[in-house]
mmCIF file of C-alpha atoms and ligand atoms in Angstrom:
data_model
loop_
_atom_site.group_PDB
_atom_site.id
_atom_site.type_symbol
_atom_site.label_atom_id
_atom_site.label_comp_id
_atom_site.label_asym_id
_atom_site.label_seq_id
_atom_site.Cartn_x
_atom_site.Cartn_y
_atom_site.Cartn_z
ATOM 1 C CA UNK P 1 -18.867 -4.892 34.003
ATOM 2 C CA UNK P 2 -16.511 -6.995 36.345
ATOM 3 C CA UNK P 3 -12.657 -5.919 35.918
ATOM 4 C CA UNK P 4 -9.678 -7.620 37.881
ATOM 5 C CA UNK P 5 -10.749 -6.440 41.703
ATOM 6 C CA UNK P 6 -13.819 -4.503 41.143
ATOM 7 C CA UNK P 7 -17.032 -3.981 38.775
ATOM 8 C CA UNK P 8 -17.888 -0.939 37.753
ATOM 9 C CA UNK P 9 -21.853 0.200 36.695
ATOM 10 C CA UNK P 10 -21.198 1.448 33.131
ATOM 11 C CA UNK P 11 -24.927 2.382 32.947
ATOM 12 C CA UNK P 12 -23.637 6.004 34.360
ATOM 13 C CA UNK P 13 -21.014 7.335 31.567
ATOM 14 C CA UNK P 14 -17.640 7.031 33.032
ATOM 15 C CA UNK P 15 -14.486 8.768 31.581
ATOM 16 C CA UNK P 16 -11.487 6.990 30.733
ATOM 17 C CA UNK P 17 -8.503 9.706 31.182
ATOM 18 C CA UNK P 18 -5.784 9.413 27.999
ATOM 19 C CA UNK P 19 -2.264 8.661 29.383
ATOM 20 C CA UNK P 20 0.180 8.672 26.544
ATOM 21 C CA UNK P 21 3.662 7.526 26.913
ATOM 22 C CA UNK P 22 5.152 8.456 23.335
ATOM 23 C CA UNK P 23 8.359 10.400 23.945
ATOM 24 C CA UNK P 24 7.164 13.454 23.086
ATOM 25 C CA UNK P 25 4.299 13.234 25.834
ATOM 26 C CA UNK P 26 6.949 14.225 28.608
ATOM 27 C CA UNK P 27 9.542 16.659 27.857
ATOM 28 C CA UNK P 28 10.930 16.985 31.495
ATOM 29 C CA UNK P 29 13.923 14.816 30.803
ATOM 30 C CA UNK P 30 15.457 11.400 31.926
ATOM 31 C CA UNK P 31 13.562 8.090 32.281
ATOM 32 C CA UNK P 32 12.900 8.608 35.713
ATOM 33 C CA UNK P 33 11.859 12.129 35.601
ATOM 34 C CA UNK P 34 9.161 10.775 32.647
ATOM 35 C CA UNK P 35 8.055 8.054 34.805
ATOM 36 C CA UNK P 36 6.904 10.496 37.626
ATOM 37 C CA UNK P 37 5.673 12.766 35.460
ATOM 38 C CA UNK P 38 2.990 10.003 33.911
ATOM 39 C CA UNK P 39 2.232 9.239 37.690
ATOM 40 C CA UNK P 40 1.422 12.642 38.190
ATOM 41 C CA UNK P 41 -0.609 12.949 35.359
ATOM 42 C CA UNK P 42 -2.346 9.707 36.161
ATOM 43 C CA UNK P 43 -3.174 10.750 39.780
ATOM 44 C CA UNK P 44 -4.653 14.264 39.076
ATOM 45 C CA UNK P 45 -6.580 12.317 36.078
ATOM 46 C CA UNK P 46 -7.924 9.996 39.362
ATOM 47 C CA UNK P 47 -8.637 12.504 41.411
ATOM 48 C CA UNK P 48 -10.453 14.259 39.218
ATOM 49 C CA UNK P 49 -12.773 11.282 38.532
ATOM 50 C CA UNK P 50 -11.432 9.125 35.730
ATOM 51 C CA UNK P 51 -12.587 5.463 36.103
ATOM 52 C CA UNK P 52 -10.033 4.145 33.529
ATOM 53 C CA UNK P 53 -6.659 4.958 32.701
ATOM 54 C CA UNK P 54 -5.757 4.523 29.124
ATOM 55 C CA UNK P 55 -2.034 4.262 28.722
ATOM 56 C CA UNK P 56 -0.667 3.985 25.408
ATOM 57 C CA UNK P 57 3.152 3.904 23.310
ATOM 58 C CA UNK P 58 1.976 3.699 20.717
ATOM 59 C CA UNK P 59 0.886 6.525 18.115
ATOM 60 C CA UNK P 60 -2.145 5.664 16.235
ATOM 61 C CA UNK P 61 -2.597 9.465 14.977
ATOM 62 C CA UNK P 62 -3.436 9.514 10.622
ATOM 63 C CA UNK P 63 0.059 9.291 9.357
ATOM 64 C CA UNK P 64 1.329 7.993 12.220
ATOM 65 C CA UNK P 65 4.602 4.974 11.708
ATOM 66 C CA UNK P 66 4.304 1.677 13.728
ATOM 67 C CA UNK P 67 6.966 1.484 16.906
ATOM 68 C CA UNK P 68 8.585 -1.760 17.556
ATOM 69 C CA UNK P 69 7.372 -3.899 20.068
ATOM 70 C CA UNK P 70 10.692 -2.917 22.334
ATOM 71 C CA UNK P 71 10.032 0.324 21.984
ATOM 72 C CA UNK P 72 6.047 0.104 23.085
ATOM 73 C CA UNK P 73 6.745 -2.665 26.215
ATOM 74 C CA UNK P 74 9.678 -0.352 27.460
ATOM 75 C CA UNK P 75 7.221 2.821 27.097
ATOM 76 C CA UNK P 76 4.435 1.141 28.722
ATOM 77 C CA UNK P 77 4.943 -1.381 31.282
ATOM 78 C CA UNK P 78 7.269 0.642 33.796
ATOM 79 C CA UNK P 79 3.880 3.008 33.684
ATOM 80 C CA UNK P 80 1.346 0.084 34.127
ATOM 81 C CA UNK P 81 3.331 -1.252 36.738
ATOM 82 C CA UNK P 82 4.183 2.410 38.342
ATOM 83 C CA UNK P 83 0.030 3.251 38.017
ATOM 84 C CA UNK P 84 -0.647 -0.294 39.765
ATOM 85 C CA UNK P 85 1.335 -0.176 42.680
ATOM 86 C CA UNK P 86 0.199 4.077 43.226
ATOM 87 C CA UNK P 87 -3.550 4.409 42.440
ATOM 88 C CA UNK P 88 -7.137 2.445 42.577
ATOM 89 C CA UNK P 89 -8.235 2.742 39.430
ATOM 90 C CA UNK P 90 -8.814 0.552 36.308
ATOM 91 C CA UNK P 91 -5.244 0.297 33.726
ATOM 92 C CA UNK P 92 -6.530 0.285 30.448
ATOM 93 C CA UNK P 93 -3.399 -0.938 27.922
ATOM 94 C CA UNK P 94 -3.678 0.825 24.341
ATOM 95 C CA UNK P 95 -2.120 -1.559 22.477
ATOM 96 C CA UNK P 96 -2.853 -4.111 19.926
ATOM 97 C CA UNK P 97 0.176 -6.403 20.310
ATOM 98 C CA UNK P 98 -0.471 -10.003 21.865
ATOM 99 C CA UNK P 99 3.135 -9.200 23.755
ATOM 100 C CA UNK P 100 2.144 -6.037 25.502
ATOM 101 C CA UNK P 101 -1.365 -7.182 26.910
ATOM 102 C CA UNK P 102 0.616 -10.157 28.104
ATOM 103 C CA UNK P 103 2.784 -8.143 29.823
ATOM 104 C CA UNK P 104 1.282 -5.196 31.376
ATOM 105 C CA UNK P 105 -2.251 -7.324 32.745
ATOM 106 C CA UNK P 106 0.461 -9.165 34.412
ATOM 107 C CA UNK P 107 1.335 -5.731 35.727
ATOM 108 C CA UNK P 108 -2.073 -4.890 36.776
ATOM 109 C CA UNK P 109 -4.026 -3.571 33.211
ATOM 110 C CA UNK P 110 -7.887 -4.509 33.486
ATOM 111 C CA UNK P 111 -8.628 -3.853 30.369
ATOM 112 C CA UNK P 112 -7.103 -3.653 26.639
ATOM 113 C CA UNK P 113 -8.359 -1.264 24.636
ATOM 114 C CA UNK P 114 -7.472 -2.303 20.953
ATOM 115 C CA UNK P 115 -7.909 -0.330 17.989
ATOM 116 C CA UNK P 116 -7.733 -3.016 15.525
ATOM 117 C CA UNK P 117 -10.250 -4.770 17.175
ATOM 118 C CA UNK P 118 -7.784 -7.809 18.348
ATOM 119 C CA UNK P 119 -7.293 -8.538 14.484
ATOM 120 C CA UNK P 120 -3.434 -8.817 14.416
ATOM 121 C CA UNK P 121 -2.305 -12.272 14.570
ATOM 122 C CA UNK P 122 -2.698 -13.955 18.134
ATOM 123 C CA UNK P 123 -4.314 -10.995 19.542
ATOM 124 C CA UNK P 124 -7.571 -12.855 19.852
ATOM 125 C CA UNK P 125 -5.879 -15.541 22.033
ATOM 126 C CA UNK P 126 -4.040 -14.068 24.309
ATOM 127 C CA UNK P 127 -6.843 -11.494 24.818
ATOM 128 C CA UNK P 128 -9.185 -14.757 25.358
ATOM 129 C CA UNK P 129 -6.389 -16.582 27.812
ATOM 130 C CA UNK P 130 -6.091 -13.251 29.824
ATOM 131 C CA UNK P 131 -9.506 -13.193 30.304
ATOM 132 C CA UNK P 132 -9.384 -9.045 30.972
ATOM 133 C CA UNK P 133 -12.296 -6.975 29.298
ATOM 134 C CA UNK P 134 -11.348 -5.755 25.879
ATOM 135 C CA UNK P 135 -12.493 -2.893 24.092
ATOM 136 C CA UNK P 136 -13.152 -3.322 20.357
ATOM 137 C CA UNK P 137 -12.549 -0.671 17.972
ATOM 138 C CA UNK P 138 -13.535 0.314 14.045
ATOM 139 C CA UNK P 139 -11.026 1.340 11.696
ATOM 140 C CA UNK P 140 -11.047 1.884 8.168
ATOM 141 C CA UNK P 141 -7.591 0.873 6.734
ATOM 142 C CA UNK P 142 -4.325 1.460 8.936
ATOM 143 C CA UNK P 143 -3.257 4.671 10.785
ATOM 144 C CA UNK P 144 -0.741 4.821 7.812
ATOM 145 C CA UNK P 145 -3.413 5.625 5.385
ATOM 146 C CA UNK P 146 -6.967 5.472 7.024
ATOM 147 C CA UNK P 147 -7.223 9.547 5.960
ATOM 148 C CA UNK P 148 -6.542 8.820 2.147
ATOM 149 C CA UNK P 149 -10.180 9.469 1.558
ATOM 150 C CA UNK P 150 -12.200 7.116 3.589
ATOM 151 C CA UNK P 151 -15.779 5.654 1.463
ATOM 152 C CA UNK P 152 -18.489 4.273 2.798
ATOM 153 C CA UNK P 153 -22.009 3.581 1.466
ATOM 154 C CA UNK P 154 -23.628 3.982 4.865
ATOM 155 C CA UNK P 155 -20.801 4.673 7.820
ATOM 156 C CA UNK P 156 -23.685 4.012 11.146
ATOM 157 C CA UNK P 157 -24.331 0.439 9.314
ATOM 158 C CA UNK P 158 -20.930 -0.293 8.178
ATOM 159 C CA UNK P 159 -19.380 0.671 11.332
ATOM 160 C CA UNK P 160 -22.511 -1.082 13.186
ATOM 161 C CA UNK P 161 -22.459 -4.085 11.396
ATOM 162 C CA UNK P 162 -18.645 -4.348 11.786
ATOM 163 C CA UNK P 163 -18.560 -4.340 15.368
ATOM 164 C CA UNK P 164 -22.014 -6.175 16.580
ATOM 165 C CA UNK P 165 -20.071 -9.058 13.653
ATOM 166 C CA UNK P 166 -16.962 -8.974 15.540
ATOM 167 C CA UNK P 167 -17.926 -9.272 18.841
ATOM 168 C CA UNK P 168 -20.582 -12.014 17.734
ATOM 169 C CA UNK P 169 -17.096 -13.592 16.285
ATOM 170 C CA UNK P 170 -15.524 -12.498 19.784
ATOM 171 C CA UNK P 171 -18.073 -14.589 21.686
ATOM 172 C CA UNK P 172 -18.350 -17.906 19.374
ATOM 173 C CA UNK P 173 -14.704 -17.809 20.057
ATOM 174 C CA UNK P 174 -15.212 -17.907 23.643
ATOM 175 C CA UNK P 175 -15.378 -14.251 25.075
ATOM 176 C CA UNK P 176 -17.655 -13.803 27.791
ATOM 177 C CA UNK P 177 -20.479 -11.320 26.121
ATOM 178 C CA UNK P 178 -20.484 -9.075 29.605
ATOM 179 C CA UNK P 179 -16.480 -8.262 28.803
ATOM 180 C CA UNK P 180 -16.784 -6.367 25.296
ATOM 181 C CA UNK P 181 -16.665 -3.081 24.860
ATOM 182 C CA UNK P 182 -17.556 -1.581 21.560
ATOM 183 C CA UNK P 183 -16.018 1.538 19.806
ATOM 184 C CA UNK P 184 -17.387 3.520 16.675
ATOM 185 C CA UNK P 185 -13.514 4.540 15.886
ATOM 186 C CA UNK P 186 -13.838 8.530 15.738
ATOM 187 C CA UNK P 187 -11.421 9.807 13.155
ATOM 188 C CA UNK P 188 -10.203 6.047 12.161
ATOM 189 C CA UNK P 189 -10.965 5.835 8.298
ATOM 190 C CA UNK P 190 -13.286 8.553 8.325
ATOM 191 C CA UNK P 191 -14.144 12.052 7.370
ATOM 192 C CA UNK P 192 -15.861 14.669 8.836
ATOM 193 C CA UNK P 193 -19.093 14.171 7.659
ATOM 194 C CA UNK P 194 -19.010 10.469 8.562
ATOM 195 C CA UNK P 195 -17.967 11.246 12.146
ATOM 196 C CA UNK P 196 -20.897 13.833 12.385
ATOM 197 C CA UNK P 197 -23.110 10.828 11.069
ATOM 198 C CA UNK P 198 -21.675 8.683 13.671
ATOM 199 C CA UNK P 199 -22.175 10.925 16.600
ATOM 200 C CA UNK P 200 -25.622 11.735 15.939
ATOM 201 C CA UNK P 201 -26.606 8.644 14.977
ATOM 202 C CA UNK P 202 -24.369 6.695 18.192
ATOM 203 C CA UNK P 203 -27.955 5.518 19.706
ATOM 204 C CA UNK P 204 -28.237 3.525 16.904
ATOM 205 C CA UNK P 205 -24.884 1.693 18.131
ATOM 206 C CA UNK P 206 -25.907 1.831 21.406
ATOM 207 C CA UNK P 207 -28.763 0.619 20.603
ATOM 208 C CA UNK P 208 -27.432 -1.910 18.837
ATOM 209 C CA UNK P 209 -28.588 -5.638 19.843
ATOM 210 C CA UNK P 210 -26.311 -8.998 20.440
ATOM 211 C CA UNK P 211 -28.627 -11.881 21.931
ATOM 212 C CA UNK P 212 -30.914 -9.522 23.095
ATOM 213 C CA UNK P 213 -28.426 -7.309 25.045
ATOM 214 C CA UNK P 214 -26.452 -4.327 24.383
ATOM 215 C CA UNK P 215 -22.707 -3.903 24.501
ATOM 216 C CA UNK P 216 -21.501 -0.504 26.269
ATOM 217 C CA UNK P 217 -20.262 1.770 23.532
ATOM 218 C CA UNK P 218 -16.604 3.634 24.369
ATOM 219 C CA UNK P 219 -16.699 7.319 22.133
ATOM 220 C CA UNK P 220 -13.680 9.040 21.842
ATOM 221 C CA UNK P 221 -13.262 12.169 19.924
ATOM 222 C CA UNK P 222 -11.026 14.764 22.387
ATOM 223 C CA UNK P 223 -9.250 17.081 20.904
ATOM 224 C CA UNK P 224 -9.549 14.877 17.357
ATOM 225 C CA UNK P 225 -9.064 16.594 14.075
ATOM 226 C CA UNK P 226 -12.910 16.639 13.442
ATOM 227 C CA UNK P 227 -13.007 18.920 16.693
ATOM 228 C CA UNK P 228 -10.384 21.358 14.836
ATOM 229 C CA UNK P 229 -12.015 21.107 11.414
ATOM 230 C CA UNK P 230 -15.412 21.883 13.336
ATOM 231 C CA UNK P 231 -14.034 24.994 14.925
ATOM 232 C CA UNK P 232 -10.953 25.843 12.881
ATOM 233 C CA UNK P 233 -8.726 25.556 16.367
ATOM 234 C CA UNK P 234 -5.387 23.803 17.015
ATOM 235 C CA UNK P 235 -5.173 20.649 19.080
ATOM 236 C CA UNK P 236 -4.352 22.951 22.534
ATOM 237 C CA UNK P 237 -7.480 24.975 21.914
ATOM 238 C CA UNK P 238 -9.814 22.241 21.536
ATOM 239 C CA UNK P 239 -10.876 21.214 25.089
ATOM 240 C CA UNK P 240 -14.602 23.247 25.427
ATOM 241 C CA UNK P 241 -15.216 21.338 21.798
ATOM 242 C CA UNK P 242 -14.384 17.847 23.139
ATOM 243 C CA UNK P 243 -16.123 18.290 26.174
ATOM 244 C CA UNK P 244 -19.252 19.466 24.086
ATOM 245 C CA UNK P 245 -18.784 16.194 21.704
ATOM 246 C CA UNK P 246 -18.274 14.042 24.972
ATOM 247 C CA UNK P 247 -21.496 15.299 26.401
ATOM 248 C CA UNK P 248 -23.412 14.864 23.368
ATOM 249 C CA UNK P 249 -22.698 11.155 23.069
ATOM 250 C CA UNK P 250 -22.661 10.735 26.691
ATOM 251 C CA UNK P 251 -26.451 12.070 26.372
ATOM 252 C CA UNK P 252 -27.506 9.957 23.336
ATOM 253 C CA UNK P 253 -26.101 6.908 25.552
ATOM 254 C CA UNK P 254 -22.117 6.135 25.328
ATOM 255 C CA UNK P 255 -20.795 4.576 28.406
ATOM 256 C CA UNK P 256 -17.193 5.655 28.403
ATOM 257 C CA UNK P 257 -15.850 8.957 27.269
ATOM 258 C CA UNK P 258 -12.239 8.537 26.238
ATOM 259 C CA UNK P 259 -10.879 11.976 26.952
ATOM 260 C CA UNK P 260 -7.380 14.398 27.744
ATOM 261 C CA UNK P 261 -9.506 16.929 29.543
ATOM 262 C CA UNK P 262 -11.047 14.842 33.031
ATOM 263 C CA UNK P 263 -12.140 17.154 35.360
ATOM 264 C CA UNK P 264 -14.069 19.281 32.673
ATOM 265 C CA UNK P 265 -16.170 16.345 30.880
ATOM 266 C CA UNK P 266 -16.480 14.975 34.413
ATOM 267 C CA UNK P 267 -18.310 17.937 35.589
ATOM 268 C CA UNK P 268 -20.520 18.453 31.871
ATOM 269 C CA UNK P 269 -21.506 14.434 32.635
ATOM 270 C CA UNK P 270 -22.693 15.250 36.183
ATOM 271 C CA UNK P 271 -25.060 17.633 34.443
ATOM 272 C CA UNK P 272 -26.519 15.086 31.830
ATOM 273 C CA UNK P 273 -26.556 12.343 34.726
ATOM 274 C CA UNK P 274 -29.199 14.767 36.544
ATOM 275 C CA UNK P 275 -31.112 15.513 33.563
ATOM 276 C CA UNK P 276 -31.122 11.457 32.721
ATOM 277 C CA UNK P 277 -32.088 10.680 36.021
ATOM 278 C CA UNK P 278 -34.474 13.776 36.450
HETATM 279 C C1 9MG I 301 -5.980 4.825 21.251
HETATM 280 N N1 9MG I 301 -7.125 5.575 20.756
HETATM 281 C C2 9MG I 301 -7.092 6.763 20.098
HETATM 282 N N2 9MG I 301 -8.337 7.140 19.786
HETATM 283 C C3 9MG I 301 -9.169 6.175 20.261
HETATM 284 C C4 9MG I 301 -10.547 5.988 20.237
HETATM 285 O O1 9MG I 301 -11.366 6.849 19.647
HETATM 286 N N3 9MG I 301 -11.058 4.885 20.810
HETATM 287 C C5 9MG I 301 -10.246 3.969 21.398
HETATM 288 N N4 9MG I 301 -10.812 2.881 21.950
HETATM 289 N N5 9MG I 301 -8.911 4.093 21.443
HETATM 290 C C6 9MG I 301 -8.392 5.178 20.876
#
């Protein structure tokens, strides 16, 4: 897949290291102070092998309230532009507001990573006139209420037939096909049992055909809730659980692994590379 300076084979999984930039991310103080401490974060996330750089103001965690657009461009663009000038490695903007992907792929983001799958209003066009990759994403409902007991008669079709729709609608609109990404929404609008039905079933996503190609599928599930429920742990003792998740989907065929913990699922993805390529 071609990004703003470079392409990058996503038919090796590649991890995409979680930078968030809510204000609670970095207690050491001022703005400044904050600012280095995301670049440091960023950089070890590099140097440990991260491809992609996910940096995000905006909380999309089950309960979670909506910031205000000030609030998310003045959280995210001094670290898209801080991350651009410091380190070779692809920005990836977490947002879904036309304003911010404006903004920070003027600042160097290669890629926007939206959960609500460029559905808010002018999304779709300004992803379109930026012409960046975009990751599309499955959510049942809004992060205000997507836990409030999620249905579905069949969650691998639904989410399936959701996302091979959209980008179908993606492309019609004028989206090059080789510049979607496509994400099963782990934890979006669904329970347990329908993320475990997911997961095991994600070759059937990745499988998944558009005009007789696949689209690269983006998991994410580190240190989600279904990794606590699984193992009854809090969110700080959840890393060897993510990885485990990561290397499972990473296995049945996920491209990108959308993780906190880089140097660990780098090293479990080395080991399914071999056995892939053994
Ligand atoms: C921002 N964000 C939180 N969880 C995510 C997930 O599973 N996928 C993507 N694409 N973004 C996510």
């Amino acid at each position: 897949m071609k990004f703003l300076n470079c392409e990058i084979d996503l038919s090796r999984p590649k991890v995409m290291g979680v930078l968030n930039v809510t204000p609670d991310s970095f207690s050491d103080g001022g703005k400044f102070n904050s600012l280095d401490a995301a670049l440091r974060q960023a950089e070890q996330m590099v140097v440990s092998g991260a491809a992609f750089i996910d940096v995000g103001g905006e909380s999309t965690r089950p309960g979670a309230v909506q910031v205000s657009l000030d609030e998310e461009l003045s959280r995210v663009c001094p670290v898209v532009e801080r991350i651009a000038e410091n380190l070779d490695v692809i920005i990836s903007v977490d947002t879904s507001s036309p304003e911010l992907m404006k903004e920070s792929v003027a600042l160097g983001a290669g890629l926007i990573n939206d959960v609500r799958a460029l559905q808010k209003t002018g999304a779709q066009l300004m992803a379109l006139s930026l012409g960046v990759p975009v990751c599309i994403m499955h959510m049942q409902g809004s992060p205000e209420m997507m836990q409030n007991n999620p249905s579905y008669n069949s969650v691998v079709d639904n989410v399936t037939g959701f996302l091979v729709g959209r980008a179908e609608q993606l492309i019609q609109a004028g989206f090059d096909r080789d510049k979607i990404i496509i994400d099963p929404g782990f934890g979006f609008g669904k329970t347990l049992e329908h993320n475990l039905q997911l997961l095991n079933q994600i070759n059937d996503l990745v499988n998944a055909q558009l005009e007789n190609t696949r689209l690269p599928v983006l998991v994410g599930v580190s240190r989600k809730s279904m990794i606590g429920e699984i193992l009854d742990k809090p969110v700080n003792e959840r890393m060897i659980g993510s990885v485990a998740a990561a290397t499972i989907a990473a296995y049945k065929g996920a491209s990108i692994l959308r993780v906190h913990d880089v140097q660990e699922t780098v090293d479990a993805l080395s080991v399914v590379q071999a056995l892939l390529e053994g």
